[in-house]
Coordinates of C-alpha atoms in Angstrom, one line a residue:
M5 CA -176.9 40.3 -13.6
A6 CA -179.7 37.9 -13.3
I7 CA -180.0 38.2 -9.5
C8 CA -180.6 41.9 -9.8
N9 CA -183.2 41.4 -12.5
T10 CA -185.0 38.8 -10.5
C11 CA -184.9 40.9 -7.4
S12 CA -186.5 43.7 -9.3
S13 CA -189.4 41.6 -10.5
N14 CA -190.0 40.0 -7.1
S15 CA -189.2 43.0 -5.0
P16 CA -192.3 42.9 -2.6
L17 CA -191.5 39.3 -1.6
L18 CA -187.8 39.9 -1.2
L19 CA -188.3 43.2 0.6
S20 CA -190.5 41.5 3.2
F21 CA -188.1 38.6 3.6
F22 CA -185.1 40.8 4.1
T23 CA -186.9 43.2 6.4
I24 CA -187.8 40.3 8.7
T25 CA -184.4 38.6 8.4
I26 CA -182.3 41.7 8.9
S27 CA -184.4 43.0 11.8
F28 CA -184.0 39.6 13.5
C29 CA -180.3 39.4 12.9
L30 CA -179.7 42.9 14.2
T31 CA -180.9 41.8 17.6
I32 CA -178.0 39.4 18.0
I33 CA -175.2 41.3 16.4
P34 CA -172.7 43.0 18.7
L35 CA -173.4 46.7 19.0
A36 CA -171.0 49.5 18.1
S37 CA -170.8 53.1 19.3
A38 CA -169.8 55.4 16.5
L39 CA -169.7 59.2 16.1
T40 CA -169.0 60.9 12.8
F41 CA -169.5 64.5 11.4
N42 CA -167.9 66.8 9.0
Y43 CA -168.2 70.6 9.2
T44 CA -166.8 72.7 6.3
S45 CA -168.1 75.9 8.0
F46 CA -169.9 76.9 11.2
S47 CA -173.1 78.8 12.0
P48 CA -175.0 78.8 15.3
Q49 CA -178.2 79.7 13.5
Y50 CA -178.2 76.4 11.5
D51 CA -176.4 74.0 13.8
D52 CA -176.8 73.4 17.5
N53 CA -174.4 70.5 17.8
I54 CA -171.5 72.7 18.9
T55 CA -171.3 74.5 22.2
Y56 CA -169.4 77.8 22.2
E57 CA -167.7 79.4 25.2
R58 CA -166.3 82.8 24.5
A59 CA -165.5 81.7 21.0
Y60 CA -168.1 82.1 18.3
P61 CA -168.6 81.7 14.5
D62 CA -168.1 85.1 12.7
S63 CA -169.7 86.4 9.6
N64 CA -167.4 84.2 7.5
R65 CA -168.7 81.1 9.3
V66 CA -165.4 80.5 11.0
I67 CA -165.0 79.8 14.7
Q68 CA -163.0 82.7 16.2
L69 CA -161.7 83.7 19.6
P70 CA -162.0 87.5 20.0
A71 CA -158.6 89.4 19.8
N72 CA -158.5 90.2 23.5
R73 CA -155.7 89.8 26.0
E74 CA -155.8 87.0 28.7
T75 CA -158.9 85.3 27.2
A76 CA -159.8 81.7 26.9
G77 CA -162.4 80.2 24.6
R78 CA -163.8 76.8 23.6
A79 CA -165.8 75.1 20.9
T80 CA -166.9 71.5 21.8
Y81 CA -169.2 69.0 20.3
N82 CA -172.5 68.6 22.1
Q83 CA -172.6 64.8 22.1
S84 CA -170.0 63.2 24.3
M85 CA -167.8 60.4 22.9
R86 CA -167.7 57.0 24.4
L87 CA -163.9 56.7 24.7
W88 CA -163.9 53.2 26.2
D89 CA -166.3 50.5 27.5
K90 CA -165.9 49.6 31.2
A91 CA -167.5 46.2 30.8
T92 CA -165.2 44.9 28.1
G93 CA -162.2 47.3 28.4
N94 CA -162.5 48.1 24.7
L95 CA -161.1 51.4 23.5
T96 CA -162.3 53.5 20.6
D97 CA -160.4 54.4 17.5
F98 CA -160.8 58.0 16.4
T99 CA -159.5 60.4 13.8
T100 CA -160.0 64.1 13.4
H101 CA -158.9 66.6 10.8
F102 CA -159.3 70.3 11.1
S103 CA -158.0 73.5 9.5
F104 CA -157.1 76.6 11.5
V105 CA -155.3 79.9 11.6
I106 CA -153.2 81.7 14.3
D107 CA -152.7 85.2 13.0
S108 CA -150.8 88.0 14.8
R109 CA -151.5 90.5 12.0
N110 CA -147.8 90.8 11.2
S111 CA -146.9 91.5 14.9
S112 CA -143.8 89.8 16.3
Y113 CA -145.5 89.5 19.7
Y114 CA -148.2 86.9 20.0
A115 CA -149.6 84.3 22.4
D116 CA -150.6 81.7 23.4
G117 CA -152.0 78.8 21.5
L118 CA -154.7 76.4 20.5
A119 CA -155.4 72.8 21.6
F120 CA -157.6 69.9 20.6
F121 CA -158.6 68.1 23.8
L122 CA -160.5 65.3 25.5
A123 CA -161.8 65.9 29.0
P124 CA -164.5 64.3 31.3
Q125 CA -168.0 64.6 30.1
G126 CA -169.5 68.1 30.6
S127 CA -166.1 69.8 31.0
K128 CA -166.2 73.6 30.9
I129 CA -163.5 76.3 30.9
P130 CA -162.0 76.5 34.4
T131 CA -161.7 79.9 36.1
N132 CA -158.5 81.4 34.7
K133 CA -157.1 84.2 32.6
G134 CA -156.1 82.2 29.6
G135 CA -152.4 82.3 28.8
G136 CA -150.3 79.2 28.7
S137 CA -152.9 76.9 30.1
F138 CA -155.0 77.1 26.8
G139 CA -158.1 77.2 28.9
L140 CA -157.6 73.6 30.0
T141 CA -156.4 74.1 33.6
K142 CA -156.9 76.5 36.5
D143 CA -154.4 79.3 36.7
N144 CA -152.5 77.9 39.7
E145 CA -152.1 74.3 38.4
P146 CA -150.9 74.3 34.8
L147 CA -148.4 71.5 35.4
N148 CA -150.5 69.3 37.6
S149 CA -154.2 69.7 36.7
S150 CA -157.0 68.6 39.0
I151 CA -159.1 68.4 35.9
P152 CA -158.0 65.4 33.8
F153 CA -157.4 66.0 30.1
V154 CA -155.4 64.8 27.1
A155 CA -154.6 67.4 24.5
V156 CA -152.6 68.2 21.4
E157 CA -151.3 71.7 21.7
F158 CA -150.3 74.1 19.0
D159 CA -148.2 76.5 21.1
V160 CA -146.7 79.8 19.8
Y161 CA -145.6 81.3 23.1
V162 CA -142.6 80.2 25.2
N163 CA -143.6 79.8 28.8
S164 CA -141.1 78.7 31.5
W165 CA -142.0 75.0 31.1
D166 CA -141.8 75.1 27.3
P167 CA -139.0 74.5 24.8
T168 CA -137.5 77.7 23.3
F169 CA -139.5 77.6 20.1
S170 CA -143.1 77.3 18.7
H171 CA -144.1 73.7 19.0
V172 CA -146.7 71.1 18.8
G173 CA -147.0 68.8 21.8
I174 CA -149.0 66.0 23.4
D175 CA -150.3 66.9 26.9
I176 CA -151.6 64.7 29.7
N177 CA -153.0 66.5 32.8
S178 CA -150.4 69.1 32.3
V179 CA -149.5 71.8 29.7
K180 CA -145.9 70.7 29.9
S181 CA -145.9 68.3 27.0
K182 CA -145.0 64.6 27.3
K183 CA -143.5 64.9 23.8
N184 CA -143.1 67.9 21.5
V185 CA -141.6 68.9 18.1
S186 CA -140.8 72.3 16.7
W187 CA -143.4 73.9 14.5
W188 CA -142.8 76.2 11.5
S189 CA -146.0 78.2 12.4
D190 CA -145.5 81.5 10.5
V191 CA -148.0 83.3 12.8
K192 CA -147.1 86.7 11.4
S193 CA -148.4 85.8 8.0
G194 CA -151.6 84.1 9.4
R195 CA -151.5 81.2 7.0
R196 CA -154.0 78.4 7.2
N197 CA -152.7 75.1 8.7
E198 CA -154.1 71.6 8.6
A199 CA -153.9 69.0 11.4
W200 CA -154.7 65.3 11.5
I201 CA -155.0 63.5 14.9
S202 CA -155.7 59.8 15.3
Y203 CA -155.8 57.2 18.1
N204 CA -155.2 53.5 17.5
S205 CA -156.9 51.5 20.2
S206 CA -154.7 48.4 19.5
T207 CA -151.3 50.1 19.8
H208 CA -152.4 52.9 22.0
N209 CA -150.7 55.3 19.6
L210 CA -151.8 58.9 19.5
S211 CA -150.4 60.4 16.3
V212 CA -150.4 63.9 15.0
A213 CA -149.7 65.2 11.5
F214 CA -149.7 68.9 10.7
T215 CA -148.6 71.5 8.3
G216 CA -146.3 74.5 8.8
F217 CA -144.5 76.9 6.5
R218 CA -140.8 77.4 5.7
N219 CA -139.4 79.5 2.9
N220 CA -142.9 79.7 1.4
L221 CA -143.1 75.9 1.3
V222 CA -145.9 73.9 3.0
V223 CA -143.9 71.7 5.4
M224 CA -145.5 68.4 6.6
Q225 CA -144.5 67.5 10.2
G226 CA -145.7 65.0 12.8
L227 CA -145.2 63.3 16.1
D228 CA -146.7 60.4 18.1
Y229 CA -146.9 59.1 21.6
Q230 CA -148.1 55.9 23.2
V231 CA -150.8 56.4 25.9
D232 CA -153.6 54.2 27.2
L233 CA -156.4 56.7 27.4
R234 CA -158.3 54.5 29.9
Q235 CA -155.7 55.3 32.5
H236 CA -156.4 59.0 32.3
L237 CA -160.0 59.6 31.2
P238 CA -163.4 58.3 32.0
E239 CA -165.7 56.3 29.7
F240 CA -167.4 59.4 28.3
V241 CA -165.6 62.5 27.3
T242 CA -166.2 66.0 26.0
F243 CA -164.0 66.9 23.0
G244 CA -163.2 69.9 20.9
F245 CA -161.0 73.0 20.8
S246 CA -159.7 75.2 23.5
M247 CA -157.6 78.4 22.8
A248 CA -156.2 81.2 24.8
T249 CA -154.3 84.5 24.6
G250 CA -152.0 86.0 27.3
V251 CA -150.5 89.4 27.8
D252 CA -149.8 89.2 24.1
F253 CA -152.5 87.9 21.7
A254 CA -153.3 86.6 18.3
I255 CA -156.5 85.8 16.4
F256 CA -157.4 82.1 16.6
S257 CA -159.8 80.7 13.9
I258 CA -161.1 77.2 13.2
Y259 CA -162.2 76.8 9.5
S260 CA -163.3 73.2 9.3
W261 CA -163.6 70.1 11.4
E262 CA -164.1 66.4 10.6
F263 CA -164.3 63.6 13.1
N264 CA -164.8 59.9 13.2
S265 CA -164.8 57.4 16.0
S266 CA -165.9 53.7 16.5
L267 CA -166.1 51.5 19.5
E268 CA -167.2 47.8 19.5
M269 CA -169.3 46.8 22.4
D270 CA -171.2 43.6 23.5
D271 CA -175.0 43.7 23.9
E272 CA -174.7 43.3 27.7
T273 CA -172.6 46.5 27.7
T274 CA -175.6 48.6 26.8
N275 CA -178.2 46.4 28.4
P276 CA -176.5 44.9 31.5
V277 CA -178.3 42.0 33.2
S278 CA -177.6 41.7 36.9
N279 CA -179.7 38.5 37.5
P280 CA -177.7 35.3 36.8
K281 CA -180.8 33.5 35.7
R282 CA -181.6 36.2 33.3
R283 CA -178.1 36.0 31.9
R284 CA -178.5 32.2 31.4
K285 CA -181.8 32.8 29.7
N286 CA -180.1 35.4 27.5
R287 CA -177.3 33.0 26.5
T288 CA -179.9 30.3 25.7
A289 CA -181.9 32.8 23.7
L290 CA -178.8 33.8 21.9
V291 CA -178.0 30.2 20.9
V292 CA -181.5 29.6 19.7
G293 CA -181.5 32.9 18.0
L294 CA -178.3 32.3 16.1
S295 CA -179.6 28.8 15.1
L296 CA -182.9 30.2 13.9
G297 CA -181.3 33.2 12.3
G298 CA -178.9 31.0 10.5
G299 CA -181.7 28.8 9.3
V300 CA -183.7 31.8 8.1
L301 CA -180.6 33.2 6.3
V302 CA -179.8 29.9 4.6
G303 CA -183.4 29.6 3.6
G304 CA -183.2 33.1 2.2
V305 CA -180.1 32.3 0.2
V306 CA -181.8 29.2 -1.3
L307 CA -184.8 31.4 -2.1
I308 CA -182.6 34.0 -3.9
I309 CA -180.8 31.3 -5.8
W310 CA -184.1 29.8 -6.9
L311 CA -185.5 33.1 -8.0
A312 CA -182.2 33.9 -9.7
G313 CA -182.5 30.7 -11.7
I314 CA -186.0 31.7 -12.9
G315 CA -184.9 35.2 -13.7
R316 CA -181.9 33.9 -15.6
K317 CA -184.2 31.8 -17.8
R318 CA -186.5 34.8 -18.3
K319 CA -183.7 37.2 -19.1
E320 CA -181.5 34.9 -21.1
G321 CA -179.7 36.8 -23.7
D322 CA -180.2 40.2 -22.0
E323 CA -177.3 42.2 -20.7
E324 CA -174.8 39.7 -22.3
D325 CA -172.1 42.3 -22.0
N326 CA -172.0 41.9 -18.2
Q327 CA -173.4 38.6 -17.2
G328 CA -170.5 36.2 -17.6
F329 CA -167.9 38.6 -16.3
S330 CA -170.2 39.6 -13.4
E331 CA -170.5 35.9 -12.3
Y332 CA -166.7 35.5 -12.5
I333 CA -166.1 38.7 -10.5
D334 CA -168.8 37.9 -7.9
D335 CA -167.2 34.5 -7.4
E336 CA -163.8 36.1 -6.8
F337 CA -165.2 38.5 -4.3
E338 CA -167.2 35.8 -2.5
R339 CA -163.9 34.1 -1.7
G340 CA -162.7 37.2 0.1
A341 CA -164.1 38.8 3.2
G342 CA -165.1 42.4 3.5
P343 CA -165.7 44.1 0.2
K344 CA -169.3 44.5 -1.0
R345 CA -171.2 45.3 -4.2
F346 CA -172.2 48.9 -4.6
P347 CA -175.1 50.0 -6.8
Y348 CA -174.0 52.1 -9.8
K349 CA -176.5 54.8 -8.8
E350 CA -174.9 55.2 -5.4
L351 CA -171.4 55.6 -6.8
A352 CA -172.7 58.0 -9.5
L353 CA -174.3 60.1 -6.8
A354 CA -171.2 60.1 -4.6
T355 CA -169.0 61.3 -7.5
N356 CA -171.4 63.8 -9.0
D357 CA -171.9 61.5 -12.0
F358 CA -168.1 61.1 -12.3
N359 CA -167.6 64.8 -12.8
D360 CA -164.2 65.9 -13.9
D361 CA -164.0 68.2 -10.9
Q362 CA -164.0 65.0 -8.8
K363 CA -161.1 63.3 -10.7
L364 CA -158.1 62.6 -8.5
G365 CA -155.9 61.2 -11.3
Q366 CA -155.8 59.4 -14.6
G367 CA -154.0 56.1 -15.2
G368 CA -153.3 54.0 -18.3
F369 CA -156.7 52.2 -18.0
G370 CA -159.0 54.7 -16.4
G371 CA -159.5 57.5 -13.9
V372 CA -159.8 57.7 -10.2
Y373 CA -162.6 59.9 -8.7
K374 CA -163.3 61.3 -5.2
G375 CA -166.7 60.4 -3.9
F376 CA -168.7 61.3 -0.8
F377 CA -171.3 59.2 1.0
R378 CA -173.7 61.5 2.7
E379 CA -175.3 58.8 4.8
T380 CA -172.0 58.0 6.5
N381 CA -170.3 61.4 6.1
S382 CA -167.3 59.7 4.6
Y383 CA -165.1 60.0 1.4
I384 CA -164.2 57.2 -1.0
A385 CA -162.0 56.8 -4.1
V386 CA -163.6 55.1 -7.1
K387 CA -161.4 53.6 -9.8
R388 CA -163.2 53.6 -13.1
V389 CA -161.8 51.3 -15.9
S390 CA -162.0 52.8 -19.3
Q391 CA -164.8 51.3 -21.5
G392 CA -163.4 49.1 -24.2
S393 CA -160.0 48.6 -22.6
K394 CA -159.3 44.9 -22.7
Q395 CA -156.1 45.4 -20.6
G396 CA -158.2 47.4 -18.2
I397 CA -160.6 44.6 -17.7
K398 CA -157.7 42.2 -17.0
E399 CA -156.3 44.7 -14.4
Y400 CA -159.8 44.9 -12.9
A401 CA -160.1 41.2 -12.6
S402 CA -156.6 41.0 -11.1
E403 CA -157.3 43.5 -8.5
V404 CA -160.6 41.7 -7.6
K405 CA -158.8 38.4 -7.3
I406 CA -156.0 39.6 -5.2
I407 CA -156.6 42.7 -3.1
S408 CA -160.1 41.6 -2.0
R409 CA -158.4 39.0 0.2
L410 CA -155.5 41.1 1.5
R411 CA -155.7 42.9 4.9
H412 CA -152.8 45.0 6.1
R413 CA -152.4 48.5 7.6
N414 CA -150.0 49.4 4.8
L415 CA -152.2 48.3 1.9
V416 CA -155.0 50.5 0.5
Q417 CA -158.2 48.9 1.6
L418 CA -160.7 47.8 -1.0
L419 CA -164.3 48.6 0.1
G420 CA -166.2 47.1 -2.8
W421 CA -167.0 47.0 -6.5
C422 CA -169.6 47.6 -9.1
H423 CA -170.0 46.3 -12.7
E424 CA -173.2 47.7 -14.2
K425 CA -174.1 49.6 -17.3
K426 CA -170.9 48.4 -19.0
E427 CA -168.9 50.1 -16.1
L428 CA -166.1 48.4 -14.1
L429 CA -165.7 50.2 -10.8
L430 CA -163.5 49.5 -7.7
V431 CA -164.2 51.4 -4.5
Y432 CA -161.3 52.1 -2.2
E433 CA -160.8 54.0 1.1
F434 CA -159.9 57.6 0.4
M435 CA -156.4 58.7 1.0
P436 CA -156.6 62.4 1.9
N437 CA -152.9 63.2 1.4
G438 CA -152.7 61.7 -2.1
S439 CA -149.7 59.9 -3.5
L440 CA -146.1 60.0 -2.3
D441 CA -144.8 61.5 -5.6
S442 CA -147.1 64.5 -5.3
H443 CA -145.3 65.5 -2.1
L444 CA -141.7 64.6 -3.2
F445 CA -141.9 66.6 -6.4
K446 CA -144.3 69.5 -5.7
E447 CA -142.4 72.8 -5.6
N448 CA -144.8 74.3 -2.9
S449 CA -144.8 71.3 -0.5
L450 CA -142.2 69.6 1.6
L451 CA -142.2 66.4 3.5
T452 CA -140.0 66.5 6.6
W453 CA -137.4 63.8 7.1
E454 CA -139.3 62.2 10.0
F455 CA -142.3 61.5 7.6
R456 CA -140.0 60.3 4.8
Y457 CA -138.2 57.7 6.9
K458 CA -141.5 56.5 8.3
I459 CA -143.0 56.2 4.8
A460 CA -140.0 54.0 3.8
Q461 CA -140.6 51.8 6.8
D462 CA -144.3 51.5 6.0
L463 CA -143.6 50.6 2.4
A464 CA -141.2 47.8 3.6
S465 CA -143.8 46.6 6.1
G466 CA -146.4 46.3 3.3
L467 CA -144.0 44.5 1.0
L468 CA -143.1 42.0 3.8
Y469 CA -146.8 41.1 4.2
L470 CA -147.1 40.6 0.4
Q471 CA -144.0 38.6 0.0
E472 CA -143.8 36.5 3.2
E473 CA -146.7 36.9 5.6
W474 CA -149.8 36.2 3.4
E475 CA -150.8 32.7 2.3
Q476 CA -149.3 33.2 -1.2
C477 CA -146.5 35.5 -2.4
V478 CA -147.9 38.6 -4.1
V479 CA -145.7 40.1 -6.8
H480 CA -146.9 43.7 -7.2
R481 CA -144.9 44.5 -10.4
D482 CA -145.5 48.2 -10.2
I483 CA -144.0 49.6 -7.0
K484 CA -143.4 53.3 -7.6
S485 CA -143.9 56.6 -5.7
S486 CA -147.2 57.4 -7.5
N487 CA -148.6 54.0 -6.2
I488 CA -147.7 54.8 -2.6
M489 CA -150.7 56.5 -1.0
L490 CA -150.8 58.5 2.2
D491 CA -153.6 58.6 4.7
S492 CA -154.6 61.5 6.9
N493 CA -151.6 60.9 9.2
F494 CA -149.2 60.2 6.3
N495 CA -149.1 56.5 6.9
A496 CA -148.0 54.9 3.6
K497 CA -150.2 52.3 1.9
I498 CA -149.4 50.4 -1.3
G499 CA -152.1 50.8 -4.0
D500 CA -152.9 49.8 -7.5
F501 CA -152.7 46.0 -7.7
G502 CA -153.8 45.9 -11.4
L503 CA -150.5 44.3 -12.5
A504 CA -150.1 42.1 -9.4
R505 CA -149.6 38.3 -9.7
L506 CA -149.8 35.4 -7.2
V507 CA -147.0 32.9 -7.0
E508 CA -146.2 30.1 -4.6
H509 CA -143.7 31.0 -1.8
A510 CA -141.3 28.2 -2.9
K511 CA -141.4 29.4 -6.5
G512 CA -141.1 33.1 -5.9
S513 CA -141.2 34.2 -9.5
Q514 CA -143.3 34.1 -12.7
T515 CA -142.4 34.6 -16.3
T516 CA -145.0 36.9 -17.9
V517 CA -145.3 39.7 -20.4
L518 CA -143.4 42.9 -19.7
A519 CA -145.1 45.0 -17.1
G520 CA -144.2 47.9 -14.8
T521 CA -142.8 51.4 -15.2
M522 CA -139.5 52.4 -16.7
G523 CA -137.1 53.7 -14.1
Y524 CA -138.6 51.4 -11.4
M525 CA -138.4 48.2 -13.4
A526 CA -135.6 45.7 -12.6
P527 CA -133.3 45.1 -15.5
E528 CA -134.0 41.3 -15.5
C529 CA -137.7 42.0 -16.1
A530 CA -136.9 43.7 -19.5
T531 CA -134.6 40.9 -20.6
T532 CA -136.2 37.7 -19.2
G533 CA -139.8 38.8 -18.6
K534 CA -139.5 37.4 -15.1
A535 CA -141.4 39.1 -12.3
S536 CA -140.3 38.2 -8.7
K537 CA -140.0 39.3 -5.2
E538 CA -136.5 40.5 -6.1
S539 CA -137.9 42.7 -8.8
D540 CA -140.3 44.3 -6.3
V541 CA -137.3 44.8 -4.0
Y542 CA -135.5 46.6 -6.8
S543 CA -138.5 49.0 -7.2
F544 CA -138.5 49.6 -3.5
G545 CA -134.8 50.6 -3.7
I546 CA -135.6 53.2 -6.4
V547 CA -138.4 54.6 -4.3
A548 CA -136.1 54.7 -1.3
L549 CA -133.6 56.8 -3.3
E550 CA -136.5 59.1 -4.4
I551 CA -137.5 59.6 -0.8
A552 CA -133.9 60.6 0.2
C553 CA -133.0 62.6 -2.8
G554 CA -136.2 64.2 -3.9
R555 CA -135.6 63.3 -7.5
K556 CA -137.3 61.1 -10.1
P557 CA -135.5 57.9 -11.2
I558 CA -134.9 59.3 -14.7
N559 CA -134.4 63.0 -15.5
P560 CA -133.5 63.6 -19.2
K561 CA -132.8 67.2 -18.5
A562 CA -130.3 66.5 -15.7
P563 CA -126.5 67.2 -16.3
Q564 CA -124.4 64.4 -17.7
G565 CA -123.9 61.6 -15.2
Q566 CA -127.0 62.5 -13.3
V567 CA -129.8 61.4 -15.7
S568 CA -130.1 58.1 -13.9
L569 CA -130.8 58.6 -10.2
L570 CA -129.4 55.1 -9.4
Q571 CA -126.1 55.6 -11.3
W572 CA -125.6 59.1 -9.9
V573 CA -126.1 58.0 -6.2
W574 CA -123.9 55.0 -6.7
D575 CA -121.1 57.1 -8.1
L576 CA -121.3 59.5 -5.1
Y577 CA -121.3 56.5 -2.7
G578 CA -118.1 55.2 -4.4
N579 CA -116.5 58.6 -4.1
G580 CA -117.4 59.0 -0.4
K581 CA -119.8 61.9 -1.1
L582 CA -123.2 60.1 -0.6
L583 CA -124.8 63.0 1.4
E584 CA -124.4 65.3 -1.7
A585 CA -127.4 63.4 -3.1
V586 CA -129.7 64.4 -0.3
D587 CA -132.7 66.5 -1.2
P588 CA -131.5 70.1 -0.9
R589 CA -135.0 71.2 0.2
L590 CA -134.5 69.4 3.5
C591 CA -131.9 72.1 4.3
R592 CA -129.8 69.6 6.2
D593 CA -132.7 69.1 8.7
F594 CA -132.5 65.3 8.9
D595 CA -131.0 62.4 10.9
G596 CA -127.6 61.7 9.3
Q597 CA -127.6 58.0 10.3
Q598 CA -131.1 57.4 9.0
I599 CA -130.6 59.0 5.7
E600 CA -127.3 57.2 5.1
R601 CA -129.0 53.9 5.9
L602 CA -131.9 54.6 3.6
M603 CA -129.7 55.5 0.6
I604 CA -127.4 52.6 1.0
V605 CA -130.4 50.2 1.5
G606 CA -131.8 51.8 -1.7
L607 CA -128.6 51.0 -3.6
W608 CA -128.5 47.5 -2.1
C609 CA -132.1 46.8 -3.2
A610 CA -131.4 48.1 -6.7
H611 CA -128.3 46.0 -7.2
P612 CA -128.3 45.0 -10.9
D613 CA -127.8 41.3 -9.9
E614 CA -131.0 40.1 -8.4
N615 CA -129.2 37.4 -6.5
L616 CA -127.3 40.0 -4.5
R617 CA -130.3 42.0 -3.4
P618 CA -131.6 41.7 0.2
S619 CA -134.9 40.2 1.2
I620 CA -137.4 42.8 2.4
R621 CA -137.0 41.3 5.9
Q622 CA -133.3 42.2 5.8
V623 CA -134.2 45.7 4.6
I624 CA -136.5 46.2 7.7
H625 CA -133.8 45.0 10.1
V626 CA -131.3 47.5 8.6
L627 CA -133.8 50.4 8.6
N628 CA -134.6 49.6 12.3
F629 CA -130.9 49.6 13.2
E630 CA -131.1 45.9 14.0
A631 CA -128.5 44.9 11.4
P632 CA -125.4 46.5 10.0
L633 CA -125.1 48.2 6.6
P634 CA -123.9 46.1 3.7
A635 CA -120.5 46.7 2.0
L636 CA -121.3 47.5 -1.6
P637 CA -118.8 47.8 -4.5
P638 CA -117.7 51.4 -5.2
K639 CA -118.9 51.2 -8.8
M640 CA -122.3 50.0 -9.8
P641 CA -121.9 46.4 -11.2
V642 CA -123.0 45.6 -14.8
P643 CA -125.6 42.8 -14.8
T644 CA -125.2 39.5 -16.8
Y645 CA -128.1 37.3 -17.6
L646 CA -128.7 33.8 -18.8
S647 CA -131.4 33.4 -21.3
P648 CA -134.5 31.6 -19.9
P649 CA -134.8 27.9 -21.0

């Protein structure tokens, strides 16, 4: 840690240098427009960033629409969001998460609904009586609004243009949804719901994940729709909630609201230059600035290295527990792009000094803690390797070496690291919906089939990147449902690369010590010690069966013949009774063709003979209905192995 020690002893010099350098460099870096906030409660006395129209925070610090008939109300954020940039055409990415209640107080008659919406800057409630327009359109134009808007509606009343059930829908300039899905709303009980809405500027995908209730189970549901928001809304928009009652009514309440958006812009976007001569001068200045800035930066690096050398000599022998390892880890991270070093104090503050109340889980080599950065209003997950664990240190080094260089939408993103005070810490993006196993096996929670199938496809996509699309083949060696993490929209991401290994694409396997988790581990790994793409495909197959069947791979308490999930499902497949293995909690609410494909693909991937397993690319083709199902033997084959030379 010599650099840190040196920086401390020469802090005035370095502070001056970096103040000048960073200030200079910031003048030539592309600008970004970002908006972020997180409300866990609401109070007009202490916060003036929300505008209320006929809906106000009550004594419980909850935004509430009064229980009156034919009433509309709104709560919108005061600062408008820059949705897109006219000069570049760039669109923003945004995510929002909120909790809400629609409560009819046990009445069977209720109306109408609540919507999260985007509308032109300065939008107010139009003149209307509420009802099915949610306070978004005028009374006489619910299906063709003169006021542009995009909204996600939570609709509990059936109007003439609605489906015949409570639903969640995506609306564009009309309250007749472009796409909708039935919603298990349970309005009579007035239970609290959660919703996550996100927009991907690259794919133009507007996605919604939300909870409902069925048979006292929390049901996870979702839908998505592709829309280019630039075609429907101006650059700057007002956003927030609009809710309405009709002849019947319910009490609408918003309990919490979190929002994040980001939009990359060029400097000319915010400071446009109309004069061509001035533009040429700006470009010349930019080239000179970049050259000078680069020179200053290089000089700074040389200065730091020189000071570090002095500090190393002065502090030789100090902090010997960290120095060699730190240099190795730093070198590994410098080869990657993106992750950064976090000071220990910052992570200790974010996790409340690693308080047990913040612990998300405990692994074999340490715990994972939830953290919160107040400066950015964002959550993180911190993996803390147990002190004195040599195997934990090896895992830490492996994750540093591998995941710092990986970038894919279906891999958990590494944000940074810290190794101070004998601590080894890895900082990851926070996955609000936890791990897949926590949803498959919790008695009070239920993932709908749509989510399950999408999760299987996401997992296959992440494995394809690891096995074929990155510069080297990454063998994960511990694919299992507890290592599949779910973000706010239940997109699946592979995590925990502590056991991962790099192999050349041509080689495809590596003989190593036994690693993995029983039930998910391919049989050849136990007998030959060989980890390969095929062994990860085997693990994928087991997870696919878990997703479809809602059962763990090994259940010692199960009836005879059902202890092994793989053996049980294969027996049912051979007897033509495959669907008897489907998770009974789905109550037959699933796509029959999809679930059959997922289970047969699961068996195919978990074939005892590694040479007869599919590639992950073949798996994706079958799951996408781009290739036929394989013909498998009616009885599970018995593997035979050759001893390694």
